[in-house]
Each structure stands twice: as structure tokens, then as C-alpha cells.
Coordinates of C-alpha atoms in Angstrom, one line a residue:
Chain A
M28 CA -10.7 -9.4 -21.9
N29 CA -11.5 -5.9 -20.6
T30 CA -10.1 -5.5 -17.1
T31 CA -11.9 -2.1 -16.7
L32 CA -15.4 -3.3 -17.4
D33 CA -14.8 -6.4 -15.2
H34 CA -13.9 -4.2 -12.3
F35 CA -16.2 -1.2 -12.5
S36 CA -20.0 -1.0 -12.7
Q37 CA -21.6 1.4 -15.1
H38 CA -22.6 3.5 -12.2
T39 CA -19.0 3.7 -11.0
L40 CA -17.8 4.5 -14.5
S41 CA -20.3 7.3 -14.8
R42 CA -19.1 8.8 -11.5
F43 CA -15.6 8.6 -12.9
Q44 CA -16.7 10.4 -16.0
H45 CA -18.2 13.3 -14.0
E46 CA -14.7 13.8 -12.6
L47 CA -12.9 13.3 -15.9
D48 CA -15.1 15.9 -17.5
K49 CA -13.4 18.6 -15.4
Y50 CA -10.0 18.2 -16.9
P51 CA -8.4 18.4 -20.3
S52 CA -8.7 15.2 -22.3
D53 CA -4.9 14.6 -22.1
Q54 CA -4.8 15.1 -18.3
K55 CA -7.0 12.2 -17.1
Q56 CA -4.6 11.6 -14.2
S57 CA -6.0 14.7 -12.5
A58 CA -9.1 12.7 -11.6
V59 CA -7.1 10.0 -9.7
I60 CA -7.8 11.2 -6.2
A61 CA -11.5 11.6 -6.8
C62 CA -11.8 8.2 -8.5
L63 CA -9.9 6.5 -5.7
S64 CA -12.2 8.1 -3.1
I65 CA -15.2 6.9 -5.1
L66 CA -13.8 3.3 -5.0
Q67 CA -13.1 3.6 -1.3
Q68 CA -16.7 4.8 -0.7
E69 CA -18.2 2.0 -2.7
H70 CA -15.9 -0.9 -1.5
G71 CA -14.5 0.2 1.8
C72 CA -11.0 -0.3 0.5
V73 CA -9.2 -0.1 -2.8
S74 CA -7.6 -3.4 -3.9
P75 CA -4.5 -3.7 -6.1
A76 CA -6.8 -5.0 -8.9
H77 CA -8.8 -1.7 -8.6
E78 CA -5.6 0.3 -8.8
K79 CA -4.6 -1.6 -11.9
A80 CA -8.0 -1.1 -13.6
L81 CA -8.1 2.5 -12.6
A82 CA -4.7 3.1 -14.1
Q83 CA -6.1 1.9 -17.4
V84 CA -9.1 4.2 -17.2
L85 CA -6.9 7.2 -16.4
E86 CA -4.1 6.2 -18.8
M87 CA -1.4 6.4 -16.2
P88 CA 1.1 3.9 -14.7
V89 CA -0.2 1.6 -12.0
M90 CA 2.6 2.7 -9.7
A91 CA 1.6 6.4 -10.1
V92 CA -1.9 5.4 -8.9
H93 CA -0.4 3.5 -6.0
E94 CA 1.9 6.5 -5.1
V95 CA -1.2 8.7 -4.8
F96 CA -3.1 6.1 -2.9
T97 CA -0.3 5.8 -0.3
F98 CA 0.4 9.5 0.0
Y99 CA -3.0 10.9 1.1
N100 CA -4.0 10.2 4.7
M101 CA -7.6 9.5 4.1
F102 CA -7.1 6.4 1.9
N103 CA -7.3 3.2 3.9
Q104 CA -4.1 1.4 3.8
Q105 CA -5.6 -1.5 5.7
P106 CA -9.1 -2.9 5.7
V107 CA -11.4 -1.0 8.0
G108 CA -14.7 -1.7 9.7
Q109 CA -18.1 -0.8 8.4
F110 CA -17.8 2.6 10.0
K111 CA -14.4 4.3 10.1
I112 CA -14.4 7.0 12.7
N113 CA -11.6 9.6 12.7
V114 CA -11.5 11.9 15.7
C115 CA -9.5 15.1 15.4
T116 CA -6.9 15.4 18.1
N117 CA -4.9 18.4 16.9
L118 CA -4.2 21.2 19.3
P119 CA -7.3 23.4 18.8
C120 CA -9.5 20.3 19.2
Q121 CA -7.4 18.9 22.0
L122 CA -8.1 22.1 24.0
R123 CA -11.8 21.4 23.6
G124 CA -11.9 17.7 24.4
G125 CA -10.8 16.1 21.1
Q126 CA -8.4 13.7 22.8
K127 CA -11.0 12.9 25.5
A128 CA -13.6 12.1 22.8
L129 CA -11.2 9.6 21.3
E130 CA -10.5 8.0 24.6
H131 CA -14.3 7.9 25.4
L132 CA -14.8 6.0 22.1
C133 CA -12.0 3.6 22.9
Q134 CA -13.7 2.8 26.1
K135 CA -17.2 2.5 24.6
L136 CA -16.1 0.4 21.7
G137 CA -13.6 -1.6 23.7
V138 CA -10.8 -1.0 21.2
G139 CA -7.5 0.8 21.2
V140 CA -6.6 3.7 18.8
G141 CA -6.3 2.3 15.3
E142 CA -8.1 -0.9 16.0
T143 CA -11.4 -2.4 14.7
T144 CA -14.1 -3.9 16.9
A145 CA -14.3 -7.7 16.8
D146 CA -17.6 -7.6 15.0
G147 CA -16.0 -5.6 12.2
K148 CA -18.3 -2.7 12.7
F149 CA -16.2 0.2 13.9
T150 CA -12.6 1.3 13.2
L151 CA -11.3 4.0 15.5
Q152 CA -8.5 6.4 14.4
P153 CA -7.1 9.7 15.4
G154 CA -7.2 12.5 12.7
E155 CA -5.3 15.6 11.9
C156 CA -6.9 19.0 11.4
M157 CA -10.3 18.7 9.6
G158 CA -10.7 22.5 9.3
A159 CA -13.6 22.6 11.7
C160 CA -11.8 23.8 14.8
A161 CA -14.6 25.9 16.2
D162 CA -16.9 22.9 16.3
A163 CA -14.6 20.7 18.4
P164 CA -14.7 17.9 19.3
V165 CA -15.2 16.8 15.7
L166 CA -15.0 13.5 13.9
L167 CA -15.5 12.0 10.5
V168 CA -17.6 8.9 9.7
N169 CA -16.4 7.1 6.6
D170 CA -14.5 10.1 5.2
R171 CA -17.5 12.0 4.0
N172 CA -19.7 12.8 7.0
M173 CA -18.5 15.3 9.7
C174 CA -20.0 15.2 13.1
S175 CA -19.6 18.4 15.2
F176 CA -19.7 19.3 18.9
M177 CA -19.3 15.6 19.9
S178 CA -19.8 15.6 23.7
H179 CA -19.7 12.2 25.4
D180 CA -23.5 12.1 25.3
K181 CA -23.5 12.7 21.6
L182 CA -20.8 10.1 21.0
D183 CA -22.9 7.6 22.8
Q184 CA -25.9 8.5 20.7
L185 CA -23.9 8.3 17.5
I186 CA -22.5 4.8 18.3
D187 CA -25.8 3.4 19.6
G188 CA -27.5 4.9 16.6
L189 CA -25.1 3.4 14.1
Q190 CA -25.5 0.0 15.8
Q191 CA -29.2 0.2 15.5
A192 CA -29.3 1.7 12.0
E193 CA -27.1 -1.1 10.8
A194 CA -29.3 -3.8 12.5
K195 CA -32.3 -2.9 10.4
P196 CA -32.3 -3.9 6.7
Chain B
M8 CA -33.7 5.8 10.7
N9 CA -31.0 5.1 8.2
V10 CA -27.3 5.9 8.6
Q11 CA -27.5 9.2 6.6
Q12 CA -30.4 10.5 8.5
L13 CA -28.6 9.7 11.8
L14 CA -25.4 11.3 10.7
A15 CA -27.2 14.4 9.5
Q16 CA -28.3 15.0 13.2
F17 CA -24.7 15.6 14.1
Q18 CA -23.8 17.9 11.2
S19 CA -22.9 21.5 12.1
Q20 CA -25.6 24.0 11.2
G21 CA -23.2 27.0 11.5
L22 CA -25.2 28.6 14.3
E23 CA -22.2 28.7 16.6
S24 CA -19.5 29.4 14.1
C25 CA -21.1 31.8 11.7
F26 CA -24.7 33.0 12.4
H27 CA -24.0 34.3 15.9
G28 CA -24.5 37.9 15.0
R29 CA -21.3 39.0 16.5
H30 CA -19.4 40.1 13.4
I31 CA -18.4 43.7 13.0
Q32 CA -19.4 45.3 9.6
P33 CA -19.2 41.9 7.8
Q34 CA -18.9 41.7 4.1
I35 CA -18.5 38.0 3.3
Y36 CA -20.6 36.7 6.1
A37 CA -23.2 39.5 5.9
D38 CA -26.9 38.4 6.1
L39 CA -26.3 34.7 6.1
N40 CA -28.5 32.2 8.0
G41 CA -27.6 28.8 6.6
R42 CA -30.6 28.5 4.4
N43 CA -29.8 31.4 2.0
W44 CA -26.8 29.9 0.3
G45 CA -28.4 29.3 -3.1
L46 CA -28.3 31.4 -6.2
Q47 CA -31.6 33.2 -5.9
D48 CA -30.8 34.4 -2.3
Y49 CA -27.3 35.4 -3.5
L50 CA -28.9 37.5 -6.3
A51 CA -31.3 39.1 -3.8
R52 CA -28.3 40.2 -1.7
G53 CA -26.8 41.9 -4.7
G54 CA -24.8 38.9 -5.9
Y55 CA -23.3 38.8 -9.3
Q56 CA -23.8 42.6 -9.7
A57 CA -20.0 43.2 -9.5
L58 CA -19.5 40.7 -12.3
R59 CA -22.3 42.3 -14.3
T60 CA -20.8 45.7 -13.8
I61 CA -17.3 44.9 -15.1
L62 CA -18.8 43.0 -18.0
G63 CA -20.8 46.1 -18.9
L64 CA -24.2 44.4 -18.4
N65 CA -25.6 47.1 -16.2
G66 CA -25.9 49.8 -18.8
E67 CA -22.5 51.4 -18.5
A68 CA -19.3 50.6 -20.3
A69 CA -17.4 47.3 -19.5
W70 CA -14.3 47.7 -17.3
T71 CA -10.9 47.0 -18.8
Q72 CA -8.7 44.3 -17.2
D73 CA -6.4 47.1 -16.0
Q74 CA -9.3 48.9 -14.3
V75 CA -10.2 45.7 -12.4
I76 CA -6.7 45.1 -11.3
A77 CA -6.2 48.8 -10.3
C78 CA -9.3 48.6 -8.2
V79 CA -8.1 45.5 -6.3
K80 CA -4.6 47.1 -5.9
E81 CA -6.2 50.3 -4.5
S82 CA -8.2 48.2 -2.0
G83 CA -5.1 47.0 -0.2
L84 CA -6.4 43.4 -0.3
R85 CA -3.7 41.0 0.8
G86 CA -3.8 37.2 0.5
R87 CA -5.9 35.6 3.2
G88 CA -4.4 32.2 3.0
G89 CA -1.4 33.0 5.1
A90 CA 1.3 34.9 3.3
G91 CA -0.5 38.2 3.0
F92 CA 0.8 39.0 -0.5
P93 CA -0.9 41.9 -2.2
T94 CA -3.6 40.4 -4.4
G95 CA -3.7 43.1 -7.1
L96 CA 0.0 42.8 -7.5
K97 CA -0.2 39.1 -7.8
W98 CA -2.8 39.5 -10.5
S99 CA -0.6 41.9 -12.4
F100 CA 2.1 39.2 -12.6
M101 CA -0.1 37.1 -14.8
P102 CA 1.1 37.2 -18.4
R103 CA -2.2 38.2 -19.8
Q104 CA -1.0 38.1 -23.4
F105 CA 0.2 34.5 -23.1
N106 CA -1.0 32.7 -26.2
G107 CA -2.4 29.5 -24.7
Q108 CA -4.5 28.2 -21.8
K109 CA -4.1 30.0 -18.5
Y110 CA -5.6 28.8 -15.2
L111 CA -7.2 30.3 -12.1
V112 CA -7.0 28.2 -8.9
C113 CA -8.7 28.7 -5.6
N114 CA -6.9 27.3 -2.6
S115 CA -9.7 25.9 -0.3
D116 CA -7.5 23.3 1.2
E117 CA -8.0 24.7 4.6
G118 CA -6.0 22.5 7.0
E119 CA -3.9 25.0 9.0
P120 CA -4.8 23.9 12.6
G121 CA -7.2 26.5 14.0
T122 CA -8.7 27.6 10.7
C123 CA -12.3 27.0 9.6
K124 CA -13.3 30.2 7.9
D125 CA -13.2 29.0 4.3
R126 CA -15.5 26.1 5.1
D127 CA -18.2 28.5 6.3
I128 CA -17.8 30.7 3.2
L129 CA -18.1 27.8 0.9
E130 CA -20.9 26.2 2.8
Y131 CA -23.1 29.2 3.5
N132 CA -22.1 31.7 0.7
P133 CA -20.5 29.6 -2.2
H134 CA -21.6 32.0 -4.9
I135 CA -19.4 34.8 -3.5
V136 CA -16.4 32.7 -4.3
I137 CA -17.7 31.8 -7.8
E138 CA -18.3 35.5 -8.5
G139 CA -14.9 36.5 -7.1
M140 CA -13.2 33.9 -9.2
A141 CA -15.1 35.0 -12.3
I142 CA -14.0 38.6 -11.8
A143 CA -10.4 37.5 -11.3
A144 CA -10.5 35.4 -14.4
Y145 CA -11.9 38.3 -16.4
A146 CA -9.1 40.6 -15.1
M147 CA -6.4 38.2 -16.1
G148 CA -7.9 36.8 -19.3
I149 CA -8.3 33.3 -17.9
T150 CA -11.0 30.9 -19.1
V151 CA -10.7 27.8 -16.8
G152 CA -10.6 27.6 -13.1
Y153 CA -10.5 25.0 -10.3
N154 CA -11.5 25.2 -6.7
Y155 CA -9.4 22.7 -4.7
I156 CA -11.3 21.9 -1.5
H157 CA -10.1 20.2 1.7
G158 CA -11.0 16.5 1.5
E159 CA -12.2 16.4 5.1
I160 CA -15.1 18.8 4.4
F161 CA -16.7 16.6 1.8
Q162 CA -20.2 17.9 2.4
T163 CA -18.9 21.4 1.7
Y164 CA -17.4 20.2 -1.6
E165 CA -20.7 18.6 -2.6
R166 CA -22.5 21.9 -1.8
F167 CA -20.0 23.8 -3.9
E168 CA -20.7 21.5 -6.8
V169 CA -24.4 22.3 -6.5
A170 CA -23.6 26.0 -6.5
L171 CA -21.5 25.6 -9.6
Q172 CA -24.4 23.9 -11.4
E173 CA -26.7 26.8 -10.4
A174 CA -24.2 29.3 -11.7
R175 CA -23.9 27.5 -15.0
A176 CA -27.6 27.1 -15.4
A177 CA -28.1 30.9 -14.8
G178 CA -25.3 31.8 -17.3
Y179 CA -22.8 33.1 -14.8
L180 CA -20.3 30.5 -15.8
G181 CA -19.7 29.0 -19.2
Q182 CA -19.4 30.3 -22.7
R183 CA -20.0 34.0 -23.4
I184 CA -21.3 34.9 -20.0
H185 CA -24.6 36.7 -20.4
G186 CA -23.9 37.6 -24.0
S187 CA -20.5 39.2 -23.3
D188 CA -17.2 38.2 -24.9
F189 CA -16.1 36.7 -21.6
S190 CA -16.1 32.9 -21.1
F191 CA -15.1 31.2 -17.9
E192 CA -15.6 27.6 -16.7
L193 CA -15.0 26.6 -13.1
Y194 CA -14.7 23.1 -11.6
A195 CA -14.4 21.8 -8.0
A196 CA -11.7 19.3 -7.1
H197 CA -11.0 17.8 -3.6
G198 CA -8.0 16.6 -1.7
F199 CA -8.0 13.5 0.6
G200 CA -6.1 14.3 3.7
A201 CA -2.7 16.0 3.1
Y202 CA -1.9 19.2 5.0
I203 CA 1.0 19.9 2.6
C204 CA -1.5 20.4 -0.3
G205 CA -2.4 23.8 1.2
E206 CA 1.0 24.9 0.0
E207 CA 0.3 26.3 -3.5
T208 CA 2.7 24.3 -5.6
A209 CA 1.9 21.1 -3.7
L210 CA -1.8 21.8 -4.5
L211 CA -1.0 22.2 -8.2
E212 CA 0.8 18.8 -8.1
S213 CA -2.2 17.3 -6.4
L214 CA -4.5 18.9 -9.0
E215 CA -2.5 17.1 -11.7
G216 CA -3.1 13.8 -9.9
K217 CA 0.2 13.4 -8.2
K218 CA 1.6 13.2 -4.7
G219 CA 1.4 16.7 -3.1
Q220 CA 5.1 17.5 -3.0
P221 CA 5.9 21.2 -3.4
R222 CA 7.8 22.5 -6.4
F223 CA 10.8 24.7 -6.4
K224 CA 10.1 28.4 -6.9
P225 CA 11.0 30.0 -9.3
P226 CA 9.4 29.3 -11.6
F227 CA 6.4 30.7 -9.9
P228 CA 2.9 29.6 -10.8
A229 CA 2.3 32.8 -12.8
S230 CA 4.7 31.4 -15.4
F231 CA 4.6 27.6 -14.7
G232 CA 1.4 26.4 -12.9
V233 CA -1.2 23.7 -13.5
Y234 CA 0.0 21.5 -16.4
G235 CA 2.9 23.9 -16.8
K236 CA 0.6 26.8 -17.8
P237 CA 0.4 30.3 -16.3
T238 CA -1.7 30.0 -13.2
T239 CA -2.9 32.4 -10.5
I240 CA -3.7 30.9 -7.2
N241 CA -5.5 32.7 -4.3
N242 CA -7.2 31.7 -1.1
T243 CA -11.0 31.3 -0.8
E244 CA -11.4 34.3 1.4
T245 CA -9.4 36.4 -1.0
F246 CA -11.7 35.7 -3.9
A247 CA -14.7 36.2 -1.6
A248 CA -13.5 39.7 -0.8
V249 CA -13.4 40.8 -4.5
P250 CA -17.2 41.3 -5.3
W251 CA -17.5 43.8 -2.4
I252 CA -14.4 45.7 -3.6
I253 CA -15.7 46.0 -7.2
R254 CA -19.2 47.1 -5.9
N255 CA -17.9 49.7 -3.4
G256 CA -14.5 50.6 -4.7
G257 CA -11.0 50.0 -3.6
A258 CA -10.8 53.1 -1.4
A259 CA -13.9 52.1 0.5
Y260 CA -12.4 48.6 1.2
L261 CA -9.1 50.1 2.3
A262 CA -11.0 52.4 4.6
C263 CA -12.6 49.5 6.4
G264 CA -9.3 48.4 7.7
K265 CA -6.1 50.4 8.2
P266 CA -3.4 51.5 5.8
N267 CA -1.6 48.5 4.1
N268 CA -4.2 46.2 5.8
G269 CA -7.4 46.8 3.9
G270 CA -10.9 45.4 4.5
T271 CA -12.4 43.0 6.9
K272 CA -10.8 39.7 7.9
I273 CA -12.4 36.5 9.2
F274 CA -10.7 35.2 12.3
S275 CA -11.3 31.6 13.4
V276 CA -11.2 31.7 17.2
S277 CA -10.7 28.3 18.8
G278 CA -9.4 26.8 22.1
D279 CA -10.1 28.2 25.5
V280 CA -12.9 30.7 24.7
A281 CA -16.6 30.6 25.7
L282 CA -17.8 31.0 22.1
P283 CA -15.4 29.6 19.5
G284 CA -16.3 30.5 16.0
N285 CA -15.6 32.6 13.0
Y286 CA -15.6 36.4 13.5
E287 CA -15.5 38.8 10.5
I288 CA -14.1 42.1 11.8
P289 CA -12.3 45.1 10.3
M290 CA -8.5 44.7 10.0
G291 CA -6.9 46.6 12.9
T292 CA -9.5 45.7 15.5
P293 CA -7.9 45.2 18.9
F294 CA -7.4 41.6 20.0
S295 CA -9.1 42.4 23.2
K296 CA -12.3 43.2 21.2
L297 CA -12.1 39.9 19.3
L298 CA -11.6 38.0 22.5
E299 CA -14.7 39.7 23.9
L300 CA -16.7 38.8 20.8
A301 CA -15.7 35.2 21.4
G302 CA -17.1 35.3 24.9
G303 CA -13.8 35.8 26.7
V304 CA -11.4 33.2 28.1
Q305 CA -12.8 30.0 29.4
G306 CA -11.5 27.8 32.2
G307 CA -8.8 30.2 33.5
K308 CA -7.0 33.4 32.7
L309 CA -5.5 34.2 29.4
K310 CA -2.1 32.8 29.1
A311 CA -1.1 32.8 25.5
V312 CA -2.4 33.0 21.9
I313 CA -1.3 31.5 18.7
P314 CA -2.5 34.3 16.5
G315 CA -2.3 33.0 13.0
G316 CA -2.7 29.2 12.8
S317 CA -0.5 26.6 14.4
S318 CA 2.5 27.6 12.3
A319 CA 2.6 31.1 13.9
P320 CA 4.8 31.7 16.9
V321 CA 2.9 31.9 20.1
L322 CA 2.6 35.2 21.9
P323 CA 2.0 35.7 25.7
A324 CA -1.2 37.4 27.0
S325 CA 0.6 40.6 27.9
I326 CA 1.6 41.2 24.3
M327 CA -1.7 40.1 22.8
M328 CA -3.8 42.3 24.9
D329 CA -1.9 45.3 23.5
I330 CA -2.1 44.7 19.8
T331 CA -4.5 45.0 17.0
M332 CA -5.4 42.2 14.6
D333 CA -3.7 43.0 11.3
Y334 CA -0.7 41.9 9.3
D335 CA 1.6 44.6 10.4
A336 CA 0.8 44.8 14.1
I337 CA 1.1 41.0 14.6
A338 CA 4.3 40.9 12.6
K339 CA 5.7 43.7 14.7
A340 CA 4.9 41.7 17.8
G341 CA 7.0 38.8 16.5
S342 CA 4.3 36.5 15.1
M343 CA 2.1 36.5 12.0
L344 CA -1.5 36.9 11.1
G345 CA -1.2 33.9 8.9
S346 CA -4.6 32.3 8.0
G347 CA -6.4 34.2 10.8
A348 CA -6.7 31.3 13.1
V349 CA -6.6 32.5 16.7
I350 CA -5.9 29.6 19.1
V351 CA -6.5 30.7 22.7
L352 CA -4.8 29.0 25.7
N353 CA -5.7 29.6 29.3
D354 CA -3.3 29.5 32.3
T355 CA -4.1 25.8 33.1
R356 CA -2.4 24.8 29.8
C357 CA 1.1 23.3 29.7
M358 CA 3.0 24.8 26.8
V359 CA 5.3 21.7 26.5
K360 CA 2.2 19.5 26.0
S361 CA 0.8 22.0 23.5
L362 CA 4.0 22.0 21.5
Q363 CA 4.2 18.3 21.7
R364 CA 0.9 17.9 19.8
L365 CA 1.9 20.5 17.2
S366 CA 5.3 19.0 16.6
A367 CA 3.8 15.5 16.2
F368 CA 1.5 17.1 13.6
Y369 CA 4.3 18.6 11.5
M370 CA 6.3 15.3 11.7
H371 CA 3.2 13.5 10.4
E372 CA 2.6 16.0 7.6
S373 CA 6.1 16.6 6.3
C374 CA 6.0 15.3 2.7
G375 CA 9.5 13.8 3.0
Q376 CA 11.0 15.6 0.1
C377 CA 13.6 17.7 1.9
T378 CA 16.0 16.2 4.4
P379 CA 16.0 19.1 6.9
C380 CA 12.2 18.9 7.2
R381 CA 11.8 15.2 6.9
E382 CA 14.4 14.4 9.6
G383 CA 14.1 17.7 11.5
T384 CA 10.4 17.5 12.2
G385 CA 10.9 14.0 13.6
W386 CA 13.8 15.1 15.7
L387 CA 11.9 18.1 17.1
S388 CA 8.9 15.9 17.8
R389 CA 10.9 13.2 19.6
M390 CA 12.7 15.8 21.7
V391 CA 9.6 17.7 22.8
D392 CA 8.0 14.3 23.5
R393 CA 10.7 13.2 25.9
I394 CA 10.8 16.6 27.6
E395 CA 7.0 16.3 28.2
Q396 CA 7.4 12.8 29.6
G397 CA 10.1 13.9 32.0
H398 CA 13.0 12.3 30.1
G399 CA 14.5 15.5 28.8
K400 CA 18.1 16.4 29.1
P401 CA 19.5 19.9 29.9
S402 CA 21.2 20.0 26.5
D403 CA 17.9 19.5 24.8
M404 CA 17.1 23.2 25.2
D405 CA 19.9 24.3 22.9
L406 CA 19.4 21.4 20.7
L407 CA 15.8 22.2 20.1
D408 CA 16.7 25.7 19.1
S409 CA 19.6 24.5 16.9
V410 CA 17.5 21.9 15.0
A411 CA 14.7 24.4 14.5
E412 CA 17.2 27.0 13.2
N413 CA 18.7 24.5 10.8
I414 CA 15.3 23.6 9.3
M415 CA 14.3 27.2 8.7
G416 CA 15.1 28.5 5.2
R417 CA 16.6 25.2 4.1
T418 CA 13.6 23.6 2.5
I419 CA 11.6 23.9 -0.7
C420 CA 8.4 25.0 0.9
A421 CA 7.3 26.7 4.1
L422 CA 6.3 23.6 6.0
G423 CA 9.8 23.4 7.5
D424 CA 9.6 26.9 8.7
A425 CA 6.0 26.2 9.9
A426 CA 7.4 23.4 12.1
A427 CA 10.3 25.4 13.4
M428 CA 8.6 28.7 14.2
P429 CA 6.2 27.3 17.0
V430 CA 9.2 25.7 18.7
R431 CA 11.2 28.9 18.7
G432 CA 8.2 31.0 19.8
M433 CA 7.6 28.6 22.7
L434 CA 11.3 28.7 23.8
K435 CA 11.3 32.5 23.5
H436 CA 8.3 33.2 25.7
F437 CA 7.9 30.1 27.8
R438 CA 11.4 28.8 28.3
A439 CA 10.9 28.3 32.0
E440 CA 8.2 25.7 31.5
F441 CA 10.5 23.6 29.3
E442 CA 13.4 23.9 31.8
H443 CA 11.0 22.9 34.6
H444 CA 10.0 19.8 32.8
I445 CA 13.6 18.8 32.3
K446 CA 14.8 19.7 35.8
H447 CA 11.9 18.4 37.9
K448 CA 10.5 15.8 35.4
T449 CA 7.0 17.2 36.1
C450 CA 4.8 19.9 34.7
M451 CA 5.1 23.4 36.1
V452 CA 1.6 24.3 35.3
T453 CA 0.0 21.2 36.7
A454 CA 2.0 21.6 39.8
A455 CA 0.8 25.2 40.2
V456 CA -2.8 24.3 39.5
T457 CA -2.7 21.4 41.9
A458 CA -1.1 23.7 44.6
G459 CA -3.8 26.2 43.9
E460 CA -6.5 23.6 44.5
H461 CA -5.0 22.6 47.8
H462 CA -4.8 26.1 49.1
G463 CA -8.1 27.1 47.7

């Protein structure tokens, strides 16, 4: 009967509530970006069923949820690997090896820009300015973790480390 | 080692960008080390004393709202987000007597390429922003505020949430702050990857849970802001400047800089320098001094500087080495101080290639609402792209200028201008490089560098 409870765990709902508490009770829609990002963190991607259920929680049209989901760059419009890596290639980063870092990762992972490795572990994407220009090259792992000063050595350490970290239970 | 432990090893510690000890008379970044961001350390640095003073908690009479606004006006503080609008004047626009909810918003959606100052403020001194916002809220009779933080710096957003909890627990936020009549609640919100949300009305839309598409102005946020209510919105660094101004007086702040350009300013220096990072220095400091602090040019000689974030027109080295870093001097030289992002390019850099990357960015980030911007940014990007790749036509030079000119001033928000200004700046100062690309289908700079290598 209740779509919302079918879709979201108590833990997820309590995280939603933390966001909802910030806004007036008749402005639940304000929490939509935060709630979508929570769903993306927990599930890797946001399904149409999630969008529908979230629209109920936030008392807004499903299409308005979808509009937000497709407007903001960090929401995954396609399924991604276990680790999504976004490398900033904007001009300040490009001047300090951002583009080369992206190319190095392409080579190391054996994928093109925007692709996912065959084992489903890594998705490699370019990124726009992350507001960390002095730390270039910079990248984001799964939206929430920034890695700074990513020399080729450090990129190798990161990828090797993620491979091993994942291998252990 | 689990994934989080692994990723923590690659997290910036701020040593290079903030704790390098090469600021000049810093106010916002003073005495920070990366570990002392919490409430107790902030209090030990004199934190929340400015708020206590205006609330009358330090033994003397409370300040009136007019007194606070007059002090900020006297300081000459101008908006640090990019536009440079006088802060005290903006605060005076707020209809203080409005009978209903009013909002205060902090714009921490720092995504102007080259800029990373607000991240270090929020990460290493979050309470200075909370205190600055509380003072602003008091001055304008506001009881609820939001700090909208760039989605890409999620760890900084999480830290700011912890700082908010500390401030609430210590009674610096909430109902009847420290027994006074003043109540203020502050919350953190985050974006999720949209450059346009740094534009103030797009940010308000985003805060309401919508696509970040800018609104027409007027009405300005002071009369129609979040949820249609009167709203004042300032940049993070602007709020962070306020506690010092209250503690030391407006005149002292103005004296730190130069007339009409009060105080210190944080410049984010990136690109071809030995020591990229944030540098807090008095307004009016010569560019040459800032460059020296950043360790000088790396990989060649100074060729050009984009002095105020990627939207600011580029200036050649000869002009930059003669000017001081303040709103008026940079504007007089034909560019703008903007967000204080200083992108340094050495003489091995091709300006066509540099513009190619920036134009692609603006095309990607145009929200699509206004035709001149939506179509124009793509047109500019495709043209610069083909010039860079050696497929440019001689007529492209005038066409670039014409498309840029026809975007400027014809859009709802400033993103259109921001896309056009770099193009026009590049054509003004580095026209020969574009013409060379079109005529010879190769890069002038690469050719010169290669020739130099052969001879050397």
C-alpha cells in the first residue's frame, strides 16, 4: 500500500527528516537535492521508482523531482561503477595537469572518458570546477570524497588501493 | 584499510593552500592551523566577541541595527563574491519593518574557475561565517538563515554542519541568544554540481528545490527572495569579514585597504605559479607582490593573468605587473577583481587552447533559459574549437566578436556576459595568436617554443 515505506528504509527516512527539519513545513521541496543525493549515495543511482516515492515524501510532482535530478551535473543519469571518479579538467586544473591526470587514469583503467571498466568497478568522467583550484590535479570519488594533488604516482596508489580495499570484506 | 581510510590519505590538509604563513595582515585566515576550527579554539581567538558586543552582553549597551549597518558602511566592505557591491548599502535595502519571515542567505556555491577561498574559510574557520551571519541577521531583523554550499566540497559541508551544532549547543544560534531578545537559526544546504547556482537568484531557486535557473531582477531578493520573502544574500568571505569590522571598527577596516576598497581580500592563485594557494592580503597590494608570495611564475615567463576568475577578461603581463589588486585598479585596467581568483599563465601557454577550455565550460553550464546564452555559448565554443584545431576561417575573428557582443547584456543573468568577456579579452590582447591559428593551422606558441628548443 505505502509506496514510501516500501522504498525507503527507516535509516534513509531519518536522513530525509534531518534535511526536512531545515525548511518550513510547507516547503518540503527544498530538501529534494539533499534527498536525491542521499539516495544516490545509498544506491549508486536513483531509479524512477525512487523519484516517485520521494515525490510523495516531499509532496511535490514526480516531474519536478525528475527536473531537478536531470538538471544538476552530479546526479548519475546512467548507472555507474562502484567507484565514480570525476577529474577536474577546467582551465586552472588543466594548467596543472588535470587533463593529464584524466588521460593517465584512462590508460591505467583501460577505459575511455565517460566509460566504466568491464568489471563494473570504476567509472571515469571529466568534471567542471570543484572549487579546489590550488590543489590541482583534483578529483572526486563517488561525489563526496575529494582527492587533492593527484600526481601520477598518487593516482596509481588510489586505484590500486581501491582495488584492494574492495577485495577485502 | 577500508575505502574511507584510503580516501582520507588523499584529502587536502590545507598546508599548501592556507597554512603557508605567507598572508599579509590576515584577518579571516589569521592563526589557523587546520586543527583549530572548532568552537573552543574560535572562542580563544576572540570569536563571538563581536556578536556579544552588539547584543550588549559585554557590559555595555547593545548596538542598534542602524549602528551595525553604519559600521559596515564605514568599513567600505564590498561583496566578495564577484560583483563588489557595497555590503552596508545592501543591508540597508532590507525592509527591516516587513511584517513576516525574512531570510539571510550565504552564497558558498564557490564554482567560479580559479576560486577556492571560501572552501578554506568554511573548512578551517567555519564559526567566523556563523558569527558574521548572526551579526548580519541582527542588523536586518532576520531570524532564519541558510548557507548554500558547493556540492563538490561535500566534506566541507559536513564540517559546517558540525560547526552549526557546536554553535547551537553553546547558545550562539537559536532562540534568545545568550538571554538577549535576538533569535537566529541557521542551516546548511548543498548544491549538486551546477555552476549557475552561484548566481544569487538561481541559488534561491535551488534552495527552494528547483532547477537553478536565474530569476528576472527586479524584483531583487531584498523584496522577493527565498519563498518570495525579503532576503539578503552575501558571499561567504563577505560574512567572514564582518566580525573583525565590528571588533575593530569600520575606519580600521577601511584603513587596511585603500579608499573605496576596504580591508583584506583573499586571492586564490592558481595555474603557472610555484606555490598555488589562497593569499589574504590588504586590498591595493601590488600584483607583483602577490605573485612573489605565490612563489613566482613556474615553467616560463609571465604571459598573462586572468585576475578575477574565469569570467574576467584576461590581461597581459605588462599591464598586470603595473597594477594593484583592488576593485578599482583592476577595473581601470579593463578587467575585474571578481571573486579574487588569479589564474596565472606562462609564455608556453596557447591562448586559443586556454579559451577553448573556458568556452566549453560556459556552454556546458549555461542553464538554457535565455536564447542568446544557450545558443551563443555553444556557437562561441564550436568556433574556438575549430580555430584551435586548425579549421578556422578568417571570417571567424569578426564573428567571434559579434556573437560575444550579441550575448552581452541580452540575458537574464550574468552567465552570458561571463562567457562573452573572456572571448573579447582574448581577442583584444592576443588577437595575433588566433589569427596565426587560422592562417597557419598551427599554434604560434608551440611553434615558438619548439623553435626555441631547437636553437637552445
